[in-house]
Amino acid sequence: MARIKPQTLLLQSKKKKGPSRVSIPTIILYCTVLGLVALSLVATSRNWLRRSGEQTGAASSFELQEIDATIDTKKYDLPGYAILNTSKGDIVVELFKDGAPEIVDKFLDLCQKGHFKGMPFHRVIKHYVIQGGDSQGLGAEDWTSKGKLRSQLVTSPKHEAFMLGTSKNKQDSKSFVLFITTAPIPDLNDKLIVFGRVIKGEDVVQEIEEVDTDEHYRPKSPILIVNVILKREI
């Protein structure tokens, strides 16, 4: 039996202990698999983020619709009419909730506080206005001097008779003035903020307009607003 030389045994031992080499096709295969896994994870993550964003957007849109619905409901629930119970009869007024919302809100608040109960119509100017509220409000002379020019000016729908308004200069709770026009007033916007119109009781307004007054246009017999009743519908 032939003997194996020690040098040959040493070389065979090193070959057995050395690491086996990985082929290039195997490396390419591993890299391809890892790449596909990474792409799958990225696609899944993007899909999840997109769905999460859509759900959040839908929730936000729903919340906004709920808020808008609440605002519209509150606006709809506000009284749109006021009945002025006067010592001469009832005057029914439609309030311009869209045209003058701030003034209407103020008027409604004062009505609920009973501000107009017992308030007199302290100035009556025939063919112009009847006025209740602060006696230091718009002066009669202002109405008569401006009224002389009415035939020379263009009249708009807001300048018609039987419009409800308040002074542009006085809108606080202590001096809130009510005016009801009894004739078209061309320069109405210079003096008043119109926030309603008489839809029933024009004859009552005309009856108040015909009362006897003194030289300062004050009625000789008291004419009062006994109460104000607010209605959502008439």
Tab-separated table of C-alpha atoms in Angstrom:
chain	number	residue	atom	x	y	z
A	1	MET	CA	0.000	0.000	0.000
A	2	ALA	CA	1.485	3.306	-1.056
A	3	ARG	CA	2.026	5.899	1.607
A	4	ILE	CA	0.630	9.407	1.222
A	5	LYS	CA	3.152	12.093	1.725
A	6	PRO	CA	2.543	14.525	4.645
A	7	GLN	CA	2.567	17.506	2.291
A	8	THR	CA	-0.241	15.986	0.224
A	9	LEU	CA	-2.335	15.320	3.386
A	10	LEU	CA	-1.915	18.925	4.490
A	11	LEU	CA	-3.202	20.237	1.161
A	12	GLN	CA	-6.238	17.907	1.267
A	13	SER	CA	-7.048	19.055	4.834
A	14	LYS	CA	-6.995	22.748	3.840
A	15	LYS	CA	-9.324	22.077	0.927
A	16	LYS	CA	-11.905	20.375	3.191
A	17	LYS	CA	-11.866	23.132	5.840
A	18	GLY	CA	-12.125	26.060	3.404
A	19	PRO	CA	-15.578	27.688	2.737
A	20	SER	CA	-17.513	26.658	-0.294
A	21	ARG	CA	-17.922	29.330	-2.973
A	22	VAL	CA	-21.464	30.652	-3.958
A	23	SER	CA	-22.073	30.756	-7.636
A	24	ILE	CA	-22.924	34.012	-9.429
A	25	PRO	CA	-26.396	32.799	-10.610
A	26	THR	CA	-27.302	32.046	-6.987
A	27	ILE	CA	-26.307	35.582	-5.915
A	28	ILE	CA	-28.391	37.098	-8.714
A	29	LEU	CA	-31.381	34.992	-7.670
A	30	TYR	CA	-31.111	36.093	-4.021
A	31	CYS	CA	-30.859	39.770	-5.036
A	32	THR	CA	-33.894	39.438	-7.305
A	33	VAL	CA	-35.994	37.897	-4.511
A	34	LEU	CA	-34.946	40.590	-2.023
A	35	GLY	CA	-35.782	43.308	-4.558
A	36	LEU	CA	-39.249	41.889	-5.176
A	37	VAL	CA	-39.924	41.706	-1.446
A	38	ALA	CA	-38.828	45.320	-0.977
A	39	LEU	CA	-41.033	46.525	-3.854
A	40	SER	CA	-44.003	44.623	-2.427
A	41	LEU	CA	-43.517	46.257	0.979
A	42	VAL	CA	-43.297	49.742	-0.589
A	43	ALA	CA	-46.464	49.197	-2.663
A	44	THR	CA	-48.361	47.903	0.361
A	45	SER	CA	-47.265	50.902	2.453
A	46	ARG	CA	-48.347	53.401	-0.219
A	47	ASN	CA	-51.720	51.714	-0.617
A	48	TRP	CA	-52.322	51.839	3.137
A	49	LEU	CA	-51.371	55.533	3.342
A	50	ARG	CA	-53.675	56.370	0.410
A	51	ARG	CA	-56.649	54.595	2.010
A	52	SER	CA	-55.938	56.244	5.354
A	53	GLY	CA	-55.880	59.680	3.674
A	54	GLU	CA	-59.154	59.011	1.853
A	55	GLN	CA	-60.852	57.948	5.084
A	56	THR	CA	-59.545	61.049	6.894
A	57	GLY	CA	-60.711	63.303	4.038
A	58	ALA	CA	-64.126	61.674	3.993
A	59	ALA	CA	-64.435	62.124	7.764
A	60	SER	CA	-63.411	65.791	7.517
A	61	SER	CA	-65.901	66.372	4.696
A	62	PHE	CA	-68.640	64.734	6.743
A	63	GLU	CA	-67.775	66.916	9.746
A	64	LEU	CA	-67.904	70.066	7.574
A	65	GLN	CA	-71.275	69.034	6.175
A	66	GLU	CA	-72.540	68.496	9.734
A	67	ILE	CA	-71.293	71.975	10.753
A	68	ASP	CA	-72.888	73.610	7.679
A	69	ALA	CA	-76.132	71.771	8.362
A	70	THR	CA	-76.079	73.014	11.951
A	71	ILE	CA	-75.512	76.613	10.823
A	72	ASP	CA	-78.276	76.390	8.213
A	73	THR	CA	-80.629	74.831	10.777
A	74	LYS	CA	-79.970	77.602	13.274
A	75	LYS	CA	-80.539	80.215	10.594
A	76	TYR	CA	-83.746	78.511	9.502
A	77	ASP	CA	-85.006	78.306	13.089
A	78	LEU	CA	-84.752	82.072	13.640
A	79	PRO	CA	-88.141	83.831	13.621
A	80	GLY	CA	-88.812	85.403	10.249
A	81	TYR	CA	-91.801	87.514	11.267
A	82	ALA	CA	-92.756	89.930	14.024
A	83	ILE	CA	-96.244	91.027	15.038
A	84	LEU	CA	-96.298	94.502	16.567
A	85	ASN	CA	-99.339	94.700	18.832
A	86	THR	CA	-100.089	98.424	18.945
A	87	SER	CA	-102.849	100.398	20.614
A	88	LYS	CA	-104.296	100.874	17.098
A	89	GLY	CA	-104.056	97.218	15.995
A	90	ASP	CA	-101.563	94.613	14.794
A	91	ILE	CA	-98.783	95.263	12.300
A	92	VAL	CA	-97.219	92.111	10.833
A	93	VAL	CA	-93.637	92.507	9.622
A	94	GLU	CA	-91.474	90.158	7.545
A	95	LEU	CA	-87.831	90.324	8.670
A	96	PHE	CA	-84.971	90.371	6.159
A	97	LYS	CA	-82.816	87.657	7.768
A	98	ASP	CA	-80.577	87.427	4.694
A	99	GLY	CA	-80.470	91.113	3.775
A	100	ALA	CA	-79.689	92.536	7.238
A	101	PRO	CA	-78.764	89.582	9.488
A	102	GLU	CA	-76.933	91.570	12.183
A	103	ILE	CA	-79.764	94.076	12.660
A	104	VAL	CA	-82.386	91.326	12.630
A	105	ASP	CA	-80.422	89.443	15.317
A	106	LYS	CA	-80.278	92.605	17.416
A	107	PHE	CA	-83.993	93.256	16.936
A	108	LEU	CA	-84.896	89.662	17.881
A	109	ASP	CA	-82.705	89.858	20.975
A	110	LEU	CA	-84.369	93.094	22.092
A	111	CYS	CA	-87.830	91.620	21.445
A	112	GLN	CA	-87.027	88.623	23.644
A	113	LYS	CA	-85.871	90.981	26.381
A	114	GLY	CA	-89.151	92.919	26.187
A	115	HIS	CA	-87.419	96.112	25.063
A	116	PHE	CA	-90.309	97.288	22.882
A	117	LYS	CA	-93.155	96.604	25.345
A	118	GLY	CA	-94.912	99.870	26.114
A	119	MET	CA	-92.752	101.835	23.675
A	120	PRO	CA	-94.583	104.852	22.190
A	121	PHE	CA	-94.619	106.056	18.616
A	122	HIS	CA	-93.323	109.464	19.637
A	123	ARG	CA	-92.985	110.989	16.160
A	124	VAL	CA	-95.478	110.778	13.296
A	125	ILE	CA	-94.724	112.578	10.039
A	126	LYS	CA	-97.528	112.248	7.560
A	127	HIS	CA	-96.499	110.825	4.178
A	128	TYR	CA	-93.047	109.986	5.538
A	129	VAL	CA	-92.559	107.823	8.627
A	130	ILE	CA	-93.803	106.830	12.016
A	131	GLN	CA	-91.065	106.456	14.615
A	132	GLY	CA	-90.793	104.556	17.888
A	133	GLY	CA	-87.885	104.310	20.263
A	134	ASP	CA	-85.314	106.909	21.196
A	135	SER	CA	-86.941	110.343	21.047
A	136	GLN	CA	-83.532	111.849	20.313
A	137	GLY	CA	-83.185	109.848	17.094
A	138	LEU	CA	-83.587	111.097	13.567
A	139	GLY	CA	-85.046	114.597	13.549
A	140	ALA	CA	-88.280	115.500	11.800
A	141	GLU	CA	-86.568	118.370	10.026
A	142	ASP	CA	-84.178	115.925	8.349
A	143	TRP	CA	-87.089	113.974	6.903
A	144	THR	CA	-89.015	116.986	5.640
A	145	SER	CA	-86.022	118.708	4.050
A	146	LYS	CA	-84.879	115.556	2.300
A	147	GLY	CA	-88.401	114.590	1.299
A	148	LYS	CA	-88.813	117.715	-0.829
A	149	LEU	CA	-86.293	116.262	-3.277
A	150	ARG	CA	-87.870	112.821	-3.543
A	151	SER	CA	-89.492	113.489	-6.925
A	152	GLN	CA	-86.049	114.251	-8.401
A	153	LEU	CA	-84.424	110.951	-7.333
A	154	VAL	CA	-84.696	107.381	-8.568
A	155	THR	CA	-86.640	105.101	-6.255
A	156	SER	CA	-85.470	101.535	-5.550
A	157	PRO	CA	-87.570	98.696	-4.090
A	158	LYS	CA	-86.094	99.331	-0.637
A	159	HIS	CA	-87.398	102.907	-0.772
A	160	GLU	CA	-91.036	101.891	-0.861
A	161	ALA	CA	-93.683	102.624	1.736
A	162	PHE	CA	-94.262	100.277	4.686
A	163	MET	CA	-90.587	99.371	5.126
A	164	LEU	CA	-89.220	98.671	8.622
A	165	GLY	CA	-85.855	100.168	9.470
A	166	THR	CA	-83.608	101.546	12.161
A	167	SER	CA	-81.235	104.482	12.297
A	168	LYS	CA	-77.727	103.908	10.977
A	169	ASN	CA	-76.367	106.019	13.822
A	170	LYS	CA	-78.169	104.387	16.769
A	171	GLN	CA	-78.325	100.633	17.156
A	172	ASP	CA	-77.440	99.980	20.794
A	173	SER	CA	-80.019	98.512	23.169
A	174	LYS	CA	-80.767	101.857	24.842
A	175	SER	CA	-81.427	103.811	21.674
A	176	PHE	CA	-82.578	101.250	19.077
A	177	VAL	CA	-85.068	103.166	16.939
A	178	LEU	CA	-87.898	101.714	14.855
A	179	PHE	CA	-89.107	103.443	11.706
A	180	ILE	CA	-91.954	102.422	9.432
A	181	THR	CA	-92.119	104.413	6.212
A	182	THR	CA	-95.533	105.574	5.049
A	183	ALA	CA	-94.425	106.769	1.598
A	184	PRO	CA	-91.546	106.121	-0.826
A	185	ILE	CA	-88.396	107.852	0.408
A	186	PRO	CA	-85.690	108.062	-2.293
A	187	ASP	CA	-82.798	108.824	0.071
A	188	LEU	CA	-83.782	106.151	2.578
A	189	ASN	CA	-80.341	104.514	2.571
A	190	ASP	CA	-78.807	107.772	3.807
A	191	LYS	CA	-80.769	107.503	7.036
A	192	LEU	CA	-81.938	103.968	7.702
A	193	ILE	CA	-80.941	100.350	7.599
A	194	VAL	CA	-83.974	98.524	6.237
A	195	PHE	CA	-84.445	95.125	7.883
A	196	GLY	CA	-88.083	94.271	7.185
A	197	ARG	CA	-91.360	95.192	5.528
A	198	VAL	CA	-95.005	95.323	6.567
A	199	ILE	CA	-96.972	92.483	4.981
A	200	LYS	CA	-100.187	92.946	6.952
A	201	GLY	CA	-101.608	95.872	8.881
A	202	GLU	CA	-100.860	98.660	6.420
A	203	ASP	CA	-104.215	100.134	7.408
A	204	VAL	CA	-103.003	100.285	11.021
A	205	VAL	CA	-99.866	102.136	9.920
A	206	GLN	CA	-102.018	104.593	7.973
A	207	GLU	CA	-104.319	105.066	10.948
A	208	ILE	CA	-101.336	105.951	13.130
A	209	GLU	CA	-100.109	108.267	10.396
A	210	GLU	CA	-103.389	110.208	10.507
A	211	VAL	CA	-103.364	111.010	14.242
A	212	ASP	CA	-103.204	114.626	15.385
A	213	THR	CA	-99.697	115.841	16.211
A	214	ASP	CA	-98.175	119.008	17.632
A	215	GLU	CA	-95.712	121.286	15.850
A	216	HIS	CA	-92.897	118.818	16.680
A	217	TYR	CA	-94.772	115.899	15.087
A	218	ARG	CA	-95.511	114.310	18.456
A	219	PRO	CA	-98.907	112.552	18.688
A	220	LYS	CA	-101.300	114.372	20.993
A	221	SER	CA	-102.673	111.024	22.207
A	222	PRO	CA	-100.248	108.197	23.155
A	223	ILE	CA	-99.851	105.392	20.620
A	224	LEU	CA	-98.023	102.432	22.101
A	225	ILE	CA	-96.404	99.190	21.047
A	226	VAL	CA	-98.104	96.953	23.582
A	227	ASN	CA	-96.095	93.843	22.768
A	228	VAL	CA	-94.076	92.116	20.012
A	229	ILE	CA	-94.751	88.478	19.090
A	230	LEU	CA	-92.128	86.602	17.063
A	231	LYS	CA	-93.165	83.945	14.565
A	232	ARG	CA	-91.251	81.524	12.320
A	233	GLU	CA	-94.141	81.322	9.896
A	234	ILE	CA	-97.316	83.310	9.241
